[in-house]
């Protein structure tokens, strides 16, 4: 798995922070019945949540929903600018092998290049040990962020992609000093073998 800083992060975040930003976005469709990739991914990456109630989790989720909506509005506005390289849309559910996947936003290059999913995350994890300014290979601490990478690779199967963009809002930043929030972005690339292995792992959980 290869990664490099996404060079468009600062511009997107600046537009998201624009108080004049407004406009319609696609409605959120209800989740379908049946088997979902997120359910299987949580089995692959279990988290101890015994000390957090469902009501508390819902409150945590509010910030994530707001972050996603703000990003979508900003991307729609940016797509109208000639030097912004993508248009965008929210695809809804896509299904493969009977497993439903829900990518956040798809970036469609204006020059006809490869489609990319933009995966949006809001987290209270620390970004201190993440490769913020360098390009590298397999340097993400997978014990903390493996879910994010596996989810992107999982969605790469029905979307037939070998790369995507991860944009994460770190609510407490690197937990140093005043714990200021940070928004960081990376381009992530994976091989066909890595994508296949991740999908096979999901199928194994689904058949348990």
Short mmCIF file of C-alpha atoms in Angstrom, two decimals:
data_model
loop_
_atom_site.label_atom_id
_atom_site.label_comp_id
_atom_site.label_asym_id
_atom_site.label_seq_id
_atom_site.Cartn_x
_atom_site.Cartn_y
_atom_site.Cartn_z
CA UNK A 1 0.00 0.00 0.00
CA UNK A 2 1.46 3.33 -1.11
CA UNK A 3 0.57 6.71 0.36
CA UNK A 4 1.44 10.35 -0.24
CA UNK A 5 0.05 13.64 1.10
CA UNK A 6 -2.97 14.81 -0.91
CA UNK A 7 -1.95 18.20 -2.34
CA UNK A 8 -5.53 19.54 -2.44
CA UNK A 9 -6.30 19.20 1.27
CA UNK A 10 -5.68 22.82 2.26
CA UNK A 11 -7.78 24.21 -0.58
CA UNK A 12 -10.70 21.91 0.16
CA UNK A 13 -10.57 22.67 3.90
CA UNK A 14 -10.46 26.42 3.20
CA UNK A 15 -13.59 26.14 1.09
CA UNK A 16 -15.29 23.99 3.73
CA UNK A 17 -14.57 26.74 6.29
CA UNK A 18 -16.10 29.47 4.10
CA UNK A 19 -19.11 30.78 6.03
CA UNK A 20 -20.81 31.71 2.75
CA UNK A 21 -20.70 28.11 1.50
CA UNK A 22 -24.22 26.88 0.81
CA UNK A 23 -26.19 24.85 -1.68
CA UNK A 24 -28.09 21.58 -1.99
CA UNK A 25 -26.52 18.18 -1.53
CA UNK A 26 -27.78 14.70 -2.31
CA UNK A 27 -30.22 13.25 0.25
CA UNK A 28 -29.00 10.38 2.41
CA UNK A 29 -30.81 7.22 1.40
CA UNK A 30 -31.82 4.68 4.04
CA UNK A 31 -29.53 1.70 4.44
CA UNK A 32 -30.77 -1.35 2.58
CA UNK A 33 -31.45 -4.69 4.19
CA UNK A 34 -28.93 -7.48 3.80
CA UNK A 35 -25.19 -7.86 4.25
CA UNK A 36 -23.08 -4.69 4.49
CA UNK A 37 -19.33 -4.26 4.18
CA UNK A 38 -19.17 -2.09 7.31
CA UNK A 39 -20.60 -4.92 9.41
CA UNK A 40 -17.95 -7.31 8.13
CA UNK A 41 -15.15 -4.77 8.49
CA UNK A 42 -16.07 -4.26 12.14
CA UNK A 43 -15.66 -7.98 12.67
CA UNK A 44 -12.22 -7.79 11.08
CA UNK A 45 -11.35 -4.75 13.21
CA UNK A 46 -13.24 -5.15 16.49
CA UNK A 47 -13.35 -2.21 18.88
CA UNK A 48 -14.11 -2.43 22.59
CA UNK A 49 -17.10 -0.15 23.06
CA UNK A 50 -18.48 -1.53 26.30
CA UNK A 51 -18.04 1.83 28.00
CA UNK A 52 -19.90 3.76 25.27
CA UNK A 53 -23.67 3.54 24.84
CA UNK A 54 -25.46 3.59 21.48
CA UNK A 55 -26.83 7.04 22.36
CA UNK A 56 -23.31 8.34 22.95
CA UNK A 57 -22.11 6.81 19.68
CA UNK A 58 -24.91 8.63 17.86
CA UNK A 59 -23.73 11.94 19.33
CA UNK A 60 -20.16 11.20 18.23
CA UNK A 61 -21.55 10.49 14.77
CA UNK A 62 -23.12 13.93 14.44
CA UNK A 63 -19.73 15.54 13.87
CA UNK A 64 -18.88 12.99 11.20
CA UNK A 65 -22.13 13.66 9.34
CA UNK A 66 -21.53 17.41 9.50
CA UNK A 67 -17.98 16.94 8.19
CA UNK A 68 -19.23 14.83 5.27
CA UNK A 69 -21.95 17.31 4.34
CA UNK A 70 -19.57 20.25 4.49
CA UNK A 71 -17.03 18.43 2.34
CA UNK A 72 -19.67 17.61 -0.27
CA UNK A 73 -20.83 21.22 -0.50
CA UNK A 74 -17.23 22.41 -0.84
CA UNK A 75 -16.46 19.84 -3.55
CA UNK A 76 -19.54 20.83 -5.53
CA UNK A 77 -18.46 24.48 -5.38
CA UNK A 78 -14.87 23.67 -6.31
CA UNK A 79 -15.95 21.49 -9.24
CA UNK A 80 -17.23 24.66 -10.95
CA UNK A 81 -13.74 26.18 -10.92
CA UNK A 82 -11.65 25.55 -14.02
CA UNK A 83 -8.45 24.62 -12.17
CA UNK A 84 -10.11 22.10 -9.84
CA UNK A 85 -9.47 18.66 -11.39
CA UNK A 86 -12.70 16.80 -10.46
CA UNK A 87 -16.42 16.77 -10.48
CA UNK A 88 -18.03 14.75 -7.71
CA UNK A 89 -21.12 12.85 -6.66
CA UNK A 90 -22.34 10.65 -3.83
CA UNK A 91 -22.93 7.21 -5.38
CA UNK A 92 -25.18 5.55 -2.83
CA UNK A 93 -24.83 1.81 -2.32
CA UNK A 94 -22.88 -0.41 -4.70
CA UNK A 95 -23.04 -4.19 -4.37
CA UNK A 96 -20.65 -7.03 -5.17
CA UNK A 97 -20.99 -10.72 -4.25
CA UNK A 98 -24.13 -9.81 -2.32
CA UNK A 99 -22.25 -7.34 -0.07
CA UNK A 100 -23.47 -3.74 -0.03
CA UNK A 101 -20.85 -0.97 0.09
CA UNK A 102 -21.46 2.74 0.72
CA UNK A 103 -18.60 4.91 -0.60
CA UNK A 104 -18.66 8.49 0.68
CA UNK A 105 -17.98 10.62 -2.42
CA UNK A 106 -16.61 9.76 -5.84
CA UNK A 107 -14.15 12.11 -7.55
CA UNK A 108 -14.48 12.05 -11.34
CA UNK A 109 -11.46 13.56 -13.14
CA UNK A 110 -12.37 16.23 -15.67
CA UNK A 111 -9.59 14.94 -17.93
CA UNK A 112 -11.05 11.44 -18.06
CA UNK A 113 -8.56 9.77 -15.74
CA UNK A 114 -9.21 7.12 -13.09
CA UNK A 115 -12.19 7.42 -10.75
CA UNK A 116 -11.33 7.82 -7.06
CA UNK A 117 -13.33 7.49 -3.88
CA UNK A 118 -12.92 10.24 -1.30
CA UNK A 119 -13.21 8.54 2.09
CA UNK A 120 -14.17 10.97 4.87
CA UNK A 121 -13.40 10.23 8.51
CA UNK A 122 -13.89 12.10 11.77
CA UNK A 123 -11.92 10.64 14.65
CA UNK A 124 -10.68 11.23 18.19
CA UNK A 125 -7.54 9.20 17.46
CA UNK A 126 -4.19 10.94 17.46
CA UNK A 127 -2.49 11.79 14.17
CA UNK A 128 0.95 12.05 15.83
CA UNK A 129 2.46 8.88 14.32
CA UNK A 130 0.99 9.24 10.85
CA UNK A 131 3.16 10.02 7.79
CA UNK A 132 1.97 13.60 7.34
CA UNK A 133 4.52 15.13 4.96
CA UNK A 134 6.22 12.22 3.19
CA UNK A 135 5.45 9.66 0.52
CA UNK A 136 5.95 6.09 1.59
CA UNK A 137 4.81 2.50 1.67
CA UNK A 138 2.99 0.66 4.45
CA UNK A 139 3.76 3.33 7.08
CA UNK A 140 0.23 3.75 8.42
CA UNK A 141 -0.09 2.17 11.91
CA UNK A 142 -2.64 -0.47 10.97
CA UNK A 143 -3.45 -1.31 14.58
CA UNK A 144 -5.20 2.09 14.72
CA UNK A 145 -6.04 2.86 11.10
CA UNK A 146 -6.32 -0.56 9.45
CA UNK A 147 -10.10 -0.20 9.29
CA UNK A 148 -9.79 2.93 7.14
CA UNK A 149 -7.39 1.33 4.67
CA UNK A 150 -9.31 -1.95 4.45
CA UNK A 151 -12.55 -0.06 3.87
CA UNK A 152 -11.03 1.86 0.96
CA UNK A 153 -9.63 -1.33 -0.56
CA UNK A 154 -12.98 -3.06 -0.01
CA UNK A 155 -14.87 -0.36 -1.91
CA UNK A 156 -12.24 -0.61 -4.62
CA UNK A 157 -13.68 -4.01 -5.60
CA UNK A 158 -17.19 -2.90 -6.70
CA UNK A 159 -15.80 0.43 -7.96
CA UNK A 160 -12.90 -1.30 -9.78
CA UNK A 161 -10.35 1.20 -8.45
CA UNK A 162 -6.75 0.83 -7.28
CA UNK A 163 -6.56 4.07 -5.34
CA UNK A 164 -8.50 6.65 -3.39
CA UNK A 165 -8.23 9.71 -1.18
CA UNK A 166 -8.49 9.59 2.61
CA UNK A 167 -9.49 12.87 4.28
CA UNK A 168 -9.61 12.72 8.08
CA UNK A 169 -10.69 15.26 10.69
CA UNK A 170 -8.61 14.64 13.83
CA UNK A 171 -10.69 16.32 16.52
CA UNK A 172 -7.83 16.52 19.05
CA UNK A 173 -5.01 16.69 16.51
CA UNK A 174 -1.84 15.04 17.76
CA UNK A 175 -2.86 15.37 21.43
CA UNK A 176 0.06 17.74 22.03
CA UNK A 177 -0.28 21.13 23.71
CA UNK A 178 -3.71 22.67 23.17
CA UNK A 179 -4.93 19.60 21.19
CA UNK A 180 -5.93 21.68 18.18
CA UNK A 181 -7.95 19.88 15.50
CA UNK A 182 -6.26 18.97 12.23
CA UNK A 183 -7.58 17.86 8.84
CA UNK A 184 -5.14 15.68 6.91
CA UNK A 185 -5.42 14.06 3.51
CA UNK A 186 -3.59 11.28 1.69
CA UNK A 187 -3.67 9.63 -1.69
CA UNK A 188 -3.72 5.88 -1.09
CA UNK A 189 -2.83 3.28 -3.73
CA UNK A 190 -3.09 -0.49 -3.49
CA UNK A 191 -2.33 -3.42 -5.76
CA UNK A 192 -4.83 -5.79 -7.31
CA UNK A 193 -3.49 -8.49 -4.97
CA UNK A 194 -4.03 -6.32 -1.87
CA UNK A 195 -7.55 -5.50 -3.02
CA UNK A 196 -8.33 -9.17 -3.67
CA UNK A 197 -6.93 -10.27 -0.30
CA UNK A 198 -9.05 -7.71 1.54
CA UNK A 199 -12.19 -8.78 -0.31
CA UNK A 200 -11.43 -12.45 0.34
CA UNK A 201 -11.06 -11.66 4.05
CA UNK A 202 -14.54 -10.07 4.01
CA UNK A 203 -15.99 -13.08 2.25
CA UNK A 204 -14.43 -15.33 4.88
CA UNK A 205 -16.15 -13.38 7.65
CA UNK A 206 -19.42 -13.38 5.72
CA UNK A 207 -19.37 -17.19 5.45
CA UNK A 208 -18.60 -17.82 9.13
#
